[in-house]
PDB file of C-alpha atoms and ligand atoms in Angstrom:
ATOM      1  CA  MET A   1       9.644  26.045   1.088  1.00  0.00           C
ATOM      2  CA  GLU A   2      10.143  22.795  -0.627  1.00  0.00           C
ATOM      3  CA  THR A   3      12.190  20.236   1.923  1.00  0.00           C
ATOM      4  CA  SER A   4      13.568  17.014   0.918  1.00  0.00           C
ATOM      5  CA  GLU A   5      13.175  14.318   4.008  1.00  0.00           C
ATOM      6  CA  VAL A   6      10.247  12.198   3.552  1.00  0.00           C
ATOM      7  CA  ARG A   7       7.787  12.798   6.100  1.00  0.00           C
ATOM      8  CA  LYS A   8       4.521  12.344   4.362  1.00  0.00           C
ATOM      9  CA  ALA A   9       2.752   9.201   3.137  1.00  0.00           C
ATOM     10  CA  ILE A  10      -0.726   8.705   1.363  1.00  0.00           C
ATOM     11  CA  ILE A  11      -2.762   5.852   1.834  1.00  0.00           C
ATOM     12  CA  PRO A  12      -6.201   5.554  -0.856  1.00  0.00           C
ATOM     13  CA  VAL A  13      -8.628   3.748   0.762  1.00  0.00           C
ATOM     14  CA  ALA A  14     -11.549   4.830  -0.901  1.00  0.00           C
ATOM     15  CA  GLY A  15     -11.911   2.041  -4.195  1.00  0.00           C
ATOM     16  CA  PHE A  16     -14.863  -0.487  -4.111  1.00  0.00           C
ATOM     17  CA  GLY A  17     -12.600  -3.691  -3.638  1.00  0.00           C
ATOM     18  CA  THR A  18     -15.053  -5.625  -6.338  1.00  0.00           C
ATOM     19  CA  ARG A  19     -12.411  -8.621  -7.031  1.00  0.00           C
ATOM     20  CA  LEU A  20     -12.941  -9.220  -3.186  1.00  0.00           C
ATOM     21  CA  LEU A  21     -17.057  -9.036  -3.771  1.00  0.00           C
ATOM     22  CA  PRO A  22     -18.825 -10.188  -1.562  1.00  0.00           C
ATOM     23  CA  VAL A  23     -17.431  -9.546   1.300  1.00  0.00           C
ATOM     24  CA  THR A  24     -16.125  -5.835   1.146  1.00  0.00           C
ATOM     25  CA  LYS A  25     -20.077  -4.829   0.148  1.00  0.00           C
ATOM     26  CA  SER A  26     -19.910  -4.415   3.771  1.00  0.00           C
ATOM     27  CA  VAL A  27     -16.288  -4.629   5.053  1.00  0.00           C
ATOM     28  CA  PRO A  28     -14.000  -2.481   3.931  1.00  0.00           C
ATOM     29  CA  LYS A  29     -10.962  -4.864   2.058  1.00  0.00           C
ATOM     30  CA  GLU A  30      -8.480  -2.733   4.144  1.00  0.00           C
ATOM     31  CA  LEU A  31      -9.607  -4.024   7.461  1.00  0.00           C
ATOM     32  CA  LEU A  32      -9.626  -7.793   6.206  1.00  0.00           C
ATOM     33  CA  PRO A  33      -6.842  -9.462   8.315  1.00  0.00           C
ATOM     34  CA  VAL A  34      -3.570 -10.879   7.746  1.00  0.00           C
ATOM     35  CA  VAL A  35      -4.039 -13.731   9.930  1.00  0.00           C
ATOM     36  CA  ASP A  36      -5.155 -11.471  13.068  1.00  0.00           C
ATOM     37  CA  VAL A  37      -4.174  -7.601  12.076  1.00  0.00           C
ATOM     38  CA  PRO A  38      -6.141  -5.434   9.504  1.00  0.00           C
ATOM     39  CA  ALA A  39      -4.227  -5.083   6.464  1.00  0.00           C
ATOM     40  CA  ILE A  40      -4.270  -1.299   6.899  1.00  0.00           C
ATOM     41  CA  GLN A  41      -2.201  -1.917  10.373  1.00  0.00           C
ATOM     42  CA  VAL A  42       0.318  -3.661   8.276  1.00  0.00           C
ATOM     43  CA  ILE A  43       1.079  -0.782   5.813  1.00  0.00           C
ATOM     44  CA  VAL A  44       0.622   1.863   8.971  1.00  0.00           C
ATOM     45  CA  GLU A  45       3.497  -0.437  10.658  1.00  0.00           C
ATOM     46  CA  GLU A  46       5.812  -0.430   7.238  1.00  0.00           C
ATOM     47  CA  CYS A  47       5.410   3.504   7.426  1.00  0.00           C
ATOM     48  CA  VAL A  48       5.974   4.251  10.818  1.00  0.00           C
ATOM     49  CA  GLU A  49       9.338   1.669  11.035  1.00  0.00           C
ATOM     50  CA  SER A  50      10.584   3.317   7.822  1.00  0.00           C
ATOM     51  CA  GLY A  51      10.254   6.984   9.726  1.00  0.00           C
ATOM     52  CA  ILE A  52       7.326   8.153   8.423  1.00  0.00           C
ATOM     53  CA  GLU A  53       5.564  10.565  10.761  1.00  0.00           C
ATOM     54  CA  GLU A  54       1.874  11.993   9.264  1.00  0.00           C
ATOM     55  CA  ILE A  55      -0.316   9.759   6.987  1.00  0.00           C
ATOM     56  CA  VAL A  56      -3.131  11.156   5.007  1.00  0.00           C
ATOM     57  CA  PHE A  57      -5.536   8.292   4.066  1.00  0.00           C
ATOM     58  CA  ILE A  58      -7.824   9.502   1.261  1.00  0.00           C
ATOM     59  CA  THR A  59     -11.297   7.624   2.200  1.00  0.00           C
ATOM     60  CA  GLY A  60     -14.870   7.316   0.895  1.00  0.00           C
ATOM     61  CA  ARG A  61     -18.186   6.121   1.917  1.00  0.00           C
ATOM     62  CA  GLY A  62     -18.380   3.222   4.399  1.00  0.00           C
ATOM     63  CA  LYS A  63     -14.708   3.421   4.915  1.00  0.00           C
ATOM     64  CA  GLU A  64     -15.133   5.063   8.404  1.00  0.00           C
ATOM     65  CA  ALA A  65     -13.814   2.464  10.478  1.00  0.00           C
ATOM     66  CA  ILE A  66     -10.379   2.225   9.543  1.00  0.00           C
ATOM     67  CA  GLU A  67      -9.741   5.969  11.128  1.00  0.00           C
ATOM     68  CA  ASP A  68     -11.825   4.239  13.984  1.00  0.00           C
ATOM     69  CA  HIS A  69      -9.056   1.790  14.111  1.00  0.00           C
ATOM     70  CA  PHE A  70      -6.324   4.140  14.896  1.00  0.00           C
ATOM     71  CA  ASP A  71      -8.602   6.506  17.081  1.00  0.00           C
ATOM     72  CA  TYR A  72      -8.629   5.639  21.119  1.00  0.00           C
ATOM     73  CA  ASP A  73     -11.218   3.472  22.355  1.00  0.00           C
ATOM     74  CA  TYR A  74     -11.729   4.088  25.506  1.00  0.00           C
ATOM     75  CA  GLU A  75     -14.708   2.299  26.730  1.00  0.00           C
ATOM     76  CA  LEU A  76     -12.140  -0.641  24.949  1.00  0.00           C
ATOM     77  CA  GLU A  77      -9.241   0.439  27.108  1.00  0.00           C
ATOM     78  CA  LYS A  78     -11.718   0.612  30.236  1.00  0.00           C
ATOM     79  CA  LEU A  79     -13.175  -2.881  29.973  1.00  0.00           C
ATOM     80  CA  LEU A  80      -9.525  -4.344  29.226  1.00  0.00           C
ATOM     81  CA  GLU A  81      -8.353  -2.782  32.375  1.00  0.00           C
ATOM     82  CA  GLU A  82     -11.515  -3.922  34.507  1.00  0.00           C
ATOM     83  CA  ARG A  83     -10.610  -7.338  33.528  1.00  0.00           C
ATOM     84  CA  GLY A  84      -6.986  -6.976  33.966  1.00  0.00           C
ATOM     85  CA  LYS A  85      -6.449  -7.665  30.220  1.00  0.00           C
ATOM     86  CA  ASP A  86      -2.519  -5.937  29.968  1.00  0.00           C
ATOM     87  CA  ARG A  87      -1.432  -7.526  27.362  1.00  0.00           C
ATOM     88  CA  GLU A  88      -4.134  -6.700  25.128  1.00  0.00           C
ATOM     89  CA  LEU A  89      -4.666  -2.990  26.808  1.00  0.00           C
ATOM     90  CA  GLU A  90      -1.149  -2.286  25.712  1.00  0.00           C
ATOM     91  CA  LYS A  91      -1.584  -3.639  22.244  1.00  0.00           C
ATOM     92  CA  ILE A  92      -4.481  -1.680  21.831  1.00  0.00           C
ATOM     93  CA  ARG A  93      -3.043   1.622  22.992  1.00  0.00           C
ATOM     94  CA  GLU A  94      -0.246   1.101  20.834  1.00  0.00           C
ATOM     95  CA  ILE A  95      -2.031   1.368  17.413  1.00  0.00           C
ATOM     96  CA  SER A  96      -4.053   4.269  18.630  1.00  0.00           C
ATOM     97  CA  SER A  97      -0.574   5.822  19.693  1.00  0.00           C
ATOM     98  CA  MET A  98       1.082   4.560  16.404  1.00  0.00           C
ATOM     99  CA  ILE A  99       1.486   8.042  14.283  1.00  0.00           C
ATOM    100  CA  ARG A 100      -0.544  10.987  13.441  1.00  0.00           C
ATOM    101  CA  THR A 101      -3.518  10.276  10.633  1.00  0.00           C
ATOM    102  CA  ILE A 102      -5.579  12.539   8.594  1.00  0.00           C
ATOM    103  CA  ALA A 103      -8.506  11.520   6.737  1.00  0.00           C
ATOM    104  CA  VAL A 104      -9.360  13.319   3.732  1.00  0.00           C
ATOM    105  CA  ARG A 105     -12.697  12.195   1.704  1.00  0.00           C
ATOM    106  CA  GLN A 106     -12.865  11.642  -1.645  1.00  0.00           C
ATOM    107  CA  LYS A 107     -16.318  12.773  -2.899  1.00  0.00           C
ATOM    108  CA  LYS A 108     -16.419  10.650  -6.099  1.00  0.00           C
ATOM    109  CA  PRO A 109     -13.760   7.035  -6.813  1.00  0.00           C
ATOM    110  CA  LEU A 110     -12.524   9.229  -9.791  1.00  0.00           C
ATOM    111  CA  GLY A 111      -9.075   6.957 -10.062  1.00  0.00           C
ATOM    112  CA  LEU A 112      -5.838   6.406  -8.303  1.00  0.00           C
ATOM    113  CA  GLY A 113      -4.269   9.891  -9.417  1.00  0.00           C
ATOM    114  CA  HIS A 114      -7.628  11.945  -8.410  1.00  0.00           C
ATOM    115  CA  ALA A 115      -7.081   9.967  -4.917  1.00  0.00           C
ATOM    116  CA  VAL A 116      -3.544  11.151  -4.644  1.00  0.00           C
ATOM    117  CA  SER A 117      -4.606  14.550  -5.612  1.00  0.00           C
ATOM    118  CA  CYS A 118      -7.170  14.993  -2.878  1.00  0.00           C
ATOM    119  CA  ALA A 119      -3.983  15.116  -0.655  1.00  0.00           C
ATOM    120  CA  ARG A 120      -2.283  18.292  -1.942  1.00  0.00           C
ATOM    121  CA  ASP A 121      -3.076  20.697   0.948  1.00  0.00           C
ATOM    122  CA  VAL A 122      -1.588  18.563   3.604  1.00  0.00           C
ATOM    123  CA  ILE A 123       1.090  17.405   1.517  1.00  0.00           C
ATOM    124  CA  GLY A 124       2.165  20.948   0.530  1.00  0.00           C
ATOM    125  CA  ASP A 125       5.401  21.177  -0.791  1.00  0.00           C
ATOM    126  CA  GLU A 126       7.165  18.242   0.061  1.00  0.00           C
ATOM    127  CA  PRO A 127       8.542  14.872  -1.039  1.00  0.00           C
ATOM    128  CA  PHE A 128       5.731  12.033   0.089  1.00  0.00           C
ATOM    129  CA  MET A 129       4.910   8.204   0.142  1.00  0.00           C
ATOM    130  CA  VAL A 130       1.846   6.536  -1.329  1.00  0.00           C
ATOM    131  CA  LEU A 131       1.536   2.859  -0.423  1.00  0.00           C
ATOM    132  CA  LEU A 132      -1.487   1.054  -2.006  1.00  0.00           C
ATOM    133  CA  PRO A 133      -2.816  -1.198   0.812  1.00  0.00           C
ATOM    134  CA  ASP A 134      -3.496  -3.854  -1.140  1.00  0.00           C
ATOM    135  CA  ASP A 135       0.002  -4.891  -1.672  1.00  0.00           C
ATOM    136  CA  ILE A 136       1.742  -6.327   1.477  1.00  0.00           C
ATOM    137  CA  ILE A 137       5.136  -6.477   1.347  1.00  0.00           C
ATOM    138  CA  THR A 138       7.481  -8.501   3.556  1.00  0.00           C
ATOM    139  CA  ALA A 139      11.145  -6.715   3.214  1.00  0.00           C
ATOM    140  CA  ASP A 140      13.881  -6.121   5.732  1.00  0.00           C
ATOM    141  CA  PRO A 141      14.229  -3.525   5.588  1.00  0.00           C
ATOM    142  CA  HIS A 142      10.834  -2.564   4.611  1.00  0.00           C
ATOM    143  CA  CYS A 143       9.847  -1.648   0.756  1.00  0.00           C
ATOM    144  CA  THR A 144       9.223   2.073   1.648  1.00  0.00           C
ATOM    145  CA  ALA A 145      12.670   2.243   3.813  1.00  0.00           C
ATOM    146  CA  GLN A 146      14.177   0.785   0.612  1.00  0.00           C
ATOM    147  CA  MET A 147      12.784   3.736  -1.434  1.00  0.00           C
ATOM    148  CA  ILE A 148      13.721   6.554   0.895  1.00  0.00           C
ATOM    149  CA  ASP A 149      17.381   5.018   1.019  1.00  0.00           C
ATOM    150  CA  VAL A 150      17.327   5.551  -2.991  1.00  0.00           C
ATOM    151  CA  TYR A 151      15.371   8.815  -2.810  1.00  0.00           C
ATOM    152  CA  GLU A 152      18.008   9.767  -0.540  1.00  0.00           C
ATOM    153  CA  LYS A 153      20.485   8.564  -2.830  1.00  0.00           C
ATOM    154  CA  TYR A 154      19.090  10.246  -6.177  1.00  0.00           C
ATOM    155  CA  GLY A 155      16.592  12.817  -5.264  1.00  0.00           C
ATOM    156  CA  GLN A 156      14.173  11.704  -7.894  1.00  0.00           C
ATOM    157  CA  GLY A 157      10.956  10.494  -8.206  1.00  0.00           C
ATOM    158  CA  VAL A 158      10.973   6.622  -7.183  1.00  0.00           C
ATOM    159  CA  VAL A 159       8.317   3.493  -8.350  1.00  0.00           C
ATOM    160  CA  SER A 160       8.922  -0.211  -6.554  1.00  0.00           C
ATOM    161  CA  LEU A 161       9.044  -2.496  -9.985  1.00  0.00           C
ATOM    162  CA  MET A 162       8.439  -6.128 -10.047  1.00  0.00           C
ATOM    163  CA  GLU A 163       9.104  -8.501 -12.868  1.00  0.00           C
ATOM    164  CA  VAL A 164       5.564  -9.903 -13.423  1.00  0.00           C
ATOM    165  CA  PRO A 165       3.893 -12.603 -15.461  1.00  0.00           C
ATOM    166  CA  GLN A 166       3.422 -12.351 -19.380  1.00  0.00           C
ATOM    167  CA  SER A 167      -0.127 -13.400 -18.792  1.00  0.00           C
ATOM    168  CA  ALA A 168      -0.762 -10.347 -16.095  1.00  0.00           C
ATOM    169  CA  VAL A 169       0.741  -7.695 -17.597  1.00  0.00           C
ATOM    170  CA  SER A 170      -2.395  -6.156 -18.471  1.00  0.00           C
ATOM    171  CA  ASP A 171      -3.276  -6.018 -14.219  1.00  0.00           C
ATOM    172  CA  TYR A 172      -0.282  -3.555 -13.789  1.00  0.00           C
ATOM    173  CA  GLY A 173       1.369   0.108 -15.105  1.00  0.00           C
ATOM    174  CA  ILE A 174       4.419  -1.524 -17.416  1.00  0.00           C
ATOM    175  CA  VAL A 175       7.843   0.737 -17.613  1.00  0.00           C
ATOM    176  CA  THR A 176       9.955   0.698 -20.234  1.00  0.00           C
ATOM    177  CA  GLY A 177      13.750   2.333 -19.707  1.00  0.00           C
ATOM    178  CA  GLU A 178      17.296   1.518 -19.562  1.00  0.00           C
ATOM    179  CA  SER A 179      19.241   0.389 -16.460  1.00  0.00           C
ATOM    180  CA  TRP A 180      20.891   3.044 -14.426  1.00  0.00           C
ATOM    181  CA  ALA A 181      22.740   1.310 -11.571  1.00  0.00           C
ATOM    182  CA  PRO A 182      22.028  -2.456  -9.669  1.00  0.00           C
ATOM    183  CA  ASP A 183      18.195  -2.979  -9.199  1.00  0.00           C
ATOM    184  CA  LEU A 184      17.466   0.861 -11.052  1.00  0.00           C
ATOM    185  CA  THR A 185      16.186   2.098 -14.344  1.00  0.00           C
ATOM    186  CA  ARG A 186      15.599   5.050 -15.504  1.00  0.00           C
ATOM    187  CA  VAL A 187      12.012   5.024 -16.861  1.00  0.00           C
ATOM    188  CA  ARG A 188      11.274   6.606 -19.898  1.00  0.00           C
ATOM    189  CA  THR A 189       7.639   5.063 -20.532  1.00  0.00           C
ATOM    190  CA  LEU A 190       5.035   4.070 -18.858  1.00  0.00           C
ATOM    191  CA  VAL A 191       1.408   2.169 -19.845  1.00  0.00           C
ATOM    192  CA  GLU A 192      -1.219   1.882 -18.085  1.00  0.00           C
ATOM    193  CA  LYS A 193      -2.633  -2.015 -18.118  1.00  0.00           C
ATOM    194  CA  PRO A 194      -1.464  -2.655 -21.542  1.00  0.00           C
ATOM    195  CA  GLU A 195      -2.730  -6.189 -23.398  1.00  0.00           C
ATOM    196  CA  PRO A 196      -0.103  -8.737 -22.927  1.00  0.00           C
ATOM    197  CA  ASP A 197       0.666  -8.700 -27.206  1.00  0.00           C
ATOM    198  CA  ILE A 198       1.212  -5.007 -27.137  1.00  0.00           C
ATOM    199  CA  ALA A 199       2.934  -4.704 -23.649  1.00  0.00           C
ATOM    200  CA  PRO A 200       6.806  -2.861 -24.251  1.00  0.00           C
ATOM    201  CA  SER A 201       8.129  -5.133 -21.092  1.00  0.00           C
ATOM    202  CA  ASN A 202       6.720  -7.155 -18.065  1.00  0.00           C
ATOM    203  CA  MET A 203       8.015  -5.413 -15.670  1.00  0.00           C
ATOM    204  CA  GLY A 204       4.913  -3.962 -13.485  1.00  0.00           C
ATOM    205  CA  ILE A 205       4.619  -0.984 -11.109  1.00  0.00           C
ATOM    206  CA  ILE A 206       3.879  -2.107  -7.334  1.00  0.00           C
ATOM    207  CA  GLY A 207       1.792  -0.291  -5.036  1.00  0.00           C
ATOM    208  CA  ARG A 208       4.390   1.878  -3.828  1.00  0.00           C
ATOM    209  CA  TYR A 209       5.689   5.061  -4.960  1.00  0.00           C
ATOM    210  CA  LEU A 210       8.268   7.901  -3.467  1.00  0.00           C
ATOM    211  CA  LEU A 211       6.777  11.321  -5.130  1.00  0.00           C
ATOM    212  CA  PRO A 212       7.892  14.805  -5.745  1.00  0.00           C
ATOM    213  CA  PRO A 213       5.420  17.390  -4.987  1.00  0.00           C
ATOM    214  CA  ILE A 214       5.574  18.366  -8.592  1.00  0.00           C
ATOM    215  CA  VAL A 215       3.134  15.603  -9.656  1.00  0.00           C
ATOM    216  CA  PHE A 216       0.143  17.262  -7.749  1.00  0.00           C
ATOM    217  CA  GLU A 217       0.655  20.221 -10.547  1.00  0.00           C
ATOM    218  CA  TYR A 218       1.014  17.396 -13.202  1.00  0.00           C
ATOM    219  CA  LEU A 219      -2.368  16.012 -11.989  1.00  0.00           C
ATOM    220  CA  GLU A 220      -4.133  18.839 -11.771  1.00  0.00           C
ATOM    221  CA  GLU A 221      -3.235  19.038 -15.642  1.00  0.00           C
ATOM    222  CA  ALA A 222      -4.210  15.392 -16.371  1.00  0.00           C
ATOM    223  CA  THR A 223      -7.119  14.971 -18.746  1.00  0.00           C
ATOM    224  CA  PRO A 224      -9.785  12.146 -17.117  1.00  0.00           C
ATOM    225  CA  GLY A 225      -9.924   9.015 -19.280  1.00  0.00           C
ATOM    226  CA  GLU A 226     -12.701   6.459 -19.648  1.00  0.00           C
ATOM    227  CA  ASN A 227     -14.986   6.846 -16.578  1.00  0.00           C
ATOM    228  CA  GLY A 228     -13.871  10.333 -16.259  1.00  0.00           C
ATOM    229  CA  GLU A 229     -11.067   8.851 -14.193  1.00  0.00           C
ATOM    230  CA  ILE A 230      -7.618  10.599 -13.523  1.00  0.00           C
ATOM    231  CA  GLN A 231      -5.007   7.786 -13.824  1.00  0.00           C
ATOM    232  CA  LEU A 232      -1.793   8.027 -11.579  1.00  0.00           C
ATOM    233  CA  THR A 233       0.314   6.516 -14.262  1.00  0.00           C
ATOM    234  CA  ASP A 234      -0.243   9.882 -16.615  1.00  0.00           C
ATOM    235  CA  ALA A 235       1.197  12.010 -13.771  1.00  0.00           C
ATOM    236  CA  LEU A 236       4.190   9.334 -13.088  1.00  0.00           C
ATOM    237  CA  SER A 237       5.056   9.766 -17.098  1.00  0.00           C
ATOM    238  CA  LYS A 238       5.074  13.597 -17.282  1.00  0.00           C
ATOM    239  CA  LEU A 239       7.389  12.769 -14.696  1.00  0.00           C
ATOM    240  CA  ALA A 240       9.492  10.995 -16.548  1.00  0.00           C
ATOM    241  CA  ARG A 241       9.505  12.695 -19.374  1.00  0.00           C
ATOM    242  CA  GLU A 242      10.095  16.226 -17.646  1.00  0.00           C
ATOM    243  CA  ARG A 243      12.556  15.590 -14.850  1.00  0.00           C
ATOM    244  CA  ALA A 244      13.681  12.075 -13.928  1.00  0.00           C
ATOM    245  CA  LEU A 245      11.654   8.701 -12.609  1.00  0.00           C
ATOM    246  CA  VAL A 246      13.659   6.358 -11.169  1.00  0.00           C
ATOM    247  CA  GLY A 247      12.352   2.698 -11.158  1.00  0.00           C
ATOM    248  CA  TYR A 248      13.408   0.277  -8.116  1.00  0.00           C
ATOM    249  CA  GLU A 249      13.069  -3.806  -7.972  1.00  0.00           C
ATOM    250  CA  PHE A 250      12.589  -3.700  -4.770  1.00  0.00           C
ATOM    251  CA  HIS A 251      13.858  -6.648  -2.353  1.00  0.00           C
ATOM    252  CA  GLY A 252      10.815  -8.369  -0.944  1.00  0.00           C
ATOM    253  CA  MET A 253       8.463 -10.742  -1.004  1.00  0.00           C
ATOM    254  CA  ARG A 254       4.712  -9.349  -2.040  1.00  0.00           C
ATOM    255  CA  HIS A 255       1.307 -10.232  -1.687  1.00  0.00           C
ATOM    256  CA  ASP A 256      -1.541  -8.652  -3.569  1.00  0.00           C
ATOM    257  CA  ILE A 257      -4.067  -9.153  -1.246  1.00  0.00           C
ATOM    258  CA  GLY A 258      -7.017  -7.070  -3.413  1.00  0.00           C
ATOM    259  CA  ASP A 259      -7.034 -10.574  -5.312  1.00  0.00           C
ATOM    260  CA  LYS A 260      -8.622 -13.580  -3.786  1.00  0.00           C
ATOM    261  CA  LEU A 261      -6.206 -16.120  -3.986  1.00  0.00           C
ATOM    262  CA  GLY A 262      -3.243 -13.591  -3.139  1.00  0.00           C
ATOM    263  CA  PHE A 263      -4.991 -12.196  -0.029  1.00  0.00           C
ATOM    264  CA  LEU A 264      -5.415 -16.384   0.506  1.00  0.00           C
ATOM    265  CA  THR A 265      -1.500 -17.224   0.109  1.00  0.00           C
ATOM    266  CA  ALA A 266      -0.377 -13.892   2.251  1.00  0.00           C
ATOM    267  CA  ASN A 267      -2.490 -15.178   5.070  1.00  0.00           C
ATOM    268  CA  ILE A 268      -1.045 -18.461   4.971  1.00  0.00           C
ATOM    269  CA  ALA A 269       2.790 -17.399   4.156  1.00  0.00           C
ATOM    270  CA  HIS A 270       2.450 -14.803   7.512  1.00  0.00           C
ATOM    271  CA  ALA A 271       1.017 -17.451   9.692  1.00  0.00           C
ATOM    272  CA  LEU A 272       3.961 -20.250   8.663  1.00  0.00           C
ATOM    273  CA  ARG A 273       6.102 -16.826   9.826  1.00  0.00           C
ATOM    274  CA  ARG A 274       4.748 -17.087  13.139  1.00  0.00           C
ATOM    275  CA  HIS A 275       5.913 -18.699  15.848  1.00  0.00           C
ATOM    276  CA  ASP A 276       2.517 -19.246  17.775  1.00  0.00           C
ATOM    277  CA  LEU A 277       1.091 -20.466  14.538  1.00  0.00           C
ATOM    278  CA  GLY A 278       3.632 -21.729  12.423  1.00  0.00           C
ATOM    279  CA  PRO A 279       4.483 -24.777  13.277  1.00  0.00           C
ATOM    280  CA  GLU A 280       0.918 -26.245  14.020  1.00  0.00           C
ATOM    281  CA  LEU A 281      -0.264 -24.811  10.752  1.00  0.00           C
ATOM    282  CA  ARG A 282       2.548 -26.224   8.716  1.00  0.00           C
ATOM    283  CA  LYS A 283       1.659 -30.127  10.543  1.00  0.00           C
ATOM    284  CA  TYR A 284      -1.866 -29.964   9.107  1.00  0.00           C
ATOM    285  CA  MET A 285      -0.086 -29.109   5.694  1.00  0.00           C
ATOM    286  CA  GLU A 286       1.802 -31.877   5.513  1.00  0.00           C
ATOM    287  CA  THR A 287      -0.348 -34.481   7.125  1.00  0.00           C
ATOM    288  CA  LYS A 288      -4.148 -33.362   8.103  1.00  0.00           C
ATOM    289  CA  LEU A 289      -4.641 -31.667   4.838  1.00  0.00           C
ATOM    290  CA  GLU A 290      -4.145 -34.026   2.359  1.00  0.00           C
ATOM    291  CA  GLY A 291      -6.760 -36.450   4.330  1.00  0.00           C
ATOM    292  CA  ASP A 292      -9.544 -33.091   4.670  1.00  0.00           C
ATOM    293  CA  LEU A 293      -8.761 -32.865   0.760  1.00  0.00           C
ATOM    294  CA  GLU A 294      -9.445 -36.930  -0.095  1.00  0.00           C
ATOM    295  CA  GLN A 295     -12.897 -36.422   1.617  1.00  0.00           C
TER     296      GLN A 295
HETATM  297  P1  UTP B   1      -8.098  -0.296  -7.277  1.00  0.00           P
HETATM  298  O1  UTP B   1      -7.586   0.119  -8.847  1.00  0.00           O
HETATM  299  O2  UTP B   1      -6.907  -1.808  -7.076  1.00  0.00           O
HETATM  300  O3  UTP B   1      -8.847  -0.574  -7.332  1.00  0.00           O
HETATM  301  O4  UTP B   1      -7.447   0.407  -6.636  1.00  0.00           O
HETATM  302  P2  UTP B   1     -10.158  -1.082  -5.989  1.00  0.00           P
HETATM  303  O5  UTP B   1     -11.411  -0.767  -5.852  1.00  0.00           O
HETATM  304  O6  UTP B   1      -9.663  -0.850  -4.789  1.00  0.00           O
HETATM  305  O7  UTP B   1     -10.658  -2.671  -6.527  1.00  0.00           O
HETATM  306  P3  UTP B   1     -10.887  -3.696  -6.950  1.00  0.00           P
HETATM  307  O8  UTP B   1     -10.111  -3.774  -8.666  1.00  0.00           O
HETATM  308  O9  UTP B   1     -12.266  -2.972  -7.709  1.00  0.00           O
HETATM  309  O10 UTP B   1     -11.001  -4.937  -6.750  1.00  0.00           O
HETATM  310  C1  UTP B   1      -6.157   0.931  -6.043  1.00  0.00           C
HETATM  311  C2  UTP B   1      -5.973   2.045  -4.870  1.00  0.00           C
HETATM  312  O11 UTP B   1      -6.509   3.173  -5.533  1.00  0.00           O
HETATM  313  C3  UTP B   1      -7.422   3.326  -4.485  1.00  0.00           C
HETATM  314  C4  UTP B   1      -7.916   1.760  -3.922  1.00  0.00           C
HETATM  315  O12 UTP B   1      -8.692   1.873  -2.427  1.00  0.00           O
HETATM  316  C5  UTP B   1      -7.101   0.772  -3.748  1.00  0.00           C
HETATM  317  O13 UTP B   1      -6.198   1.220  -2.583  1.00  0.00           O
HETATM  318  N1  UTP B   1      -8.354   4.349  -5.253  1.00  0.00           N
HETATM  319  C6  UTP B   1      -8.710   3.649  -6.346  1.00  0.00           C
HETATM  320  C7  UTP B   1      -9.285   5.146  -4.396  1.00  0.00           C
HETATM  321  O14 UTP B   1      -8.411   5.668  -3.305  1.00  0.00           O
HETATM  322  N2  UTP B   1      -9.684   6.228  -5.312  1.00  0.00           N
HETATM  323  C8  UTP B   1      -9.958   5.725  -6.386  1.00  0.00           C
HETATM  324  O15 UTP B   1     -10.729   6.496  -6.958  1.00  0.00           O
HETATM  325  C9  UTP B   1     -10.060   4.722  -6.751  1.00  0.00           C
END
């Protein structure tokens, strides 16, 4: 039976991360740190603090360490216990008891739409979140919690939107539609990564989606595009046409850590906000950095 409560989230992590090569040749980009926390943990914490109860990782070759990160590590726990490192022990235990996680293998990277469809059996007949771990969003309440509020109010699929520079539209799914309520757009059309001169707007979809289970049927019917990939955008277009899709301009700061500059700025912004690092880093940037750059 279809339930309307949003309890489950899909986090696809089967991509290759080519924009961050060479580090991603051997390290999954989802485990690269935002200061001292792996990016994937920041995303999982957003889910937990937004009321999500179960996470489905869509994994691929070389991504096993992501599952391990959320697993119990008895040897490490024993070692920390023996050395009296209580604070570290508590942190490690918190990570492994955070939330129930399930891993589903995407055997071939056949696109984001295909990755989402791999979770169909685990999600069942429920609405679900999809969070792309490249998008680190600082917001209070979390972007996922904001979207759940919109879903509970309107009962329709929701995609997060952001105004993007015209020169960058070809990196995003771009939407058009009409204003529905403050921060909300009734989405009418979606175009995947258009060239700037033909983009119908500069409202881009960011990596947070809250979708009804009918999307799995749309994905099944979708025809593969270039490279045999199944795009999520095609299923979202169908959802907008046949039911309704709401675009939500979330409140918060977003960094794309799948990109080198975004990775660096996310780290600086997060470090500046921390009490243990912020003041020293600020001092370094205001005084020493200038000297270092002159050398
Ligand atoms: P991207 O298009 O950003 O690809 O995928 P990518 O491999 O992660 O990174 P680049 O562009 O090569 O640097 C968007 C999200 O969809 C997942 C990725 O892991 C990422 O979270 N994805 C993409 C899959 O899980 N499977 C796929 O077949 C494609």
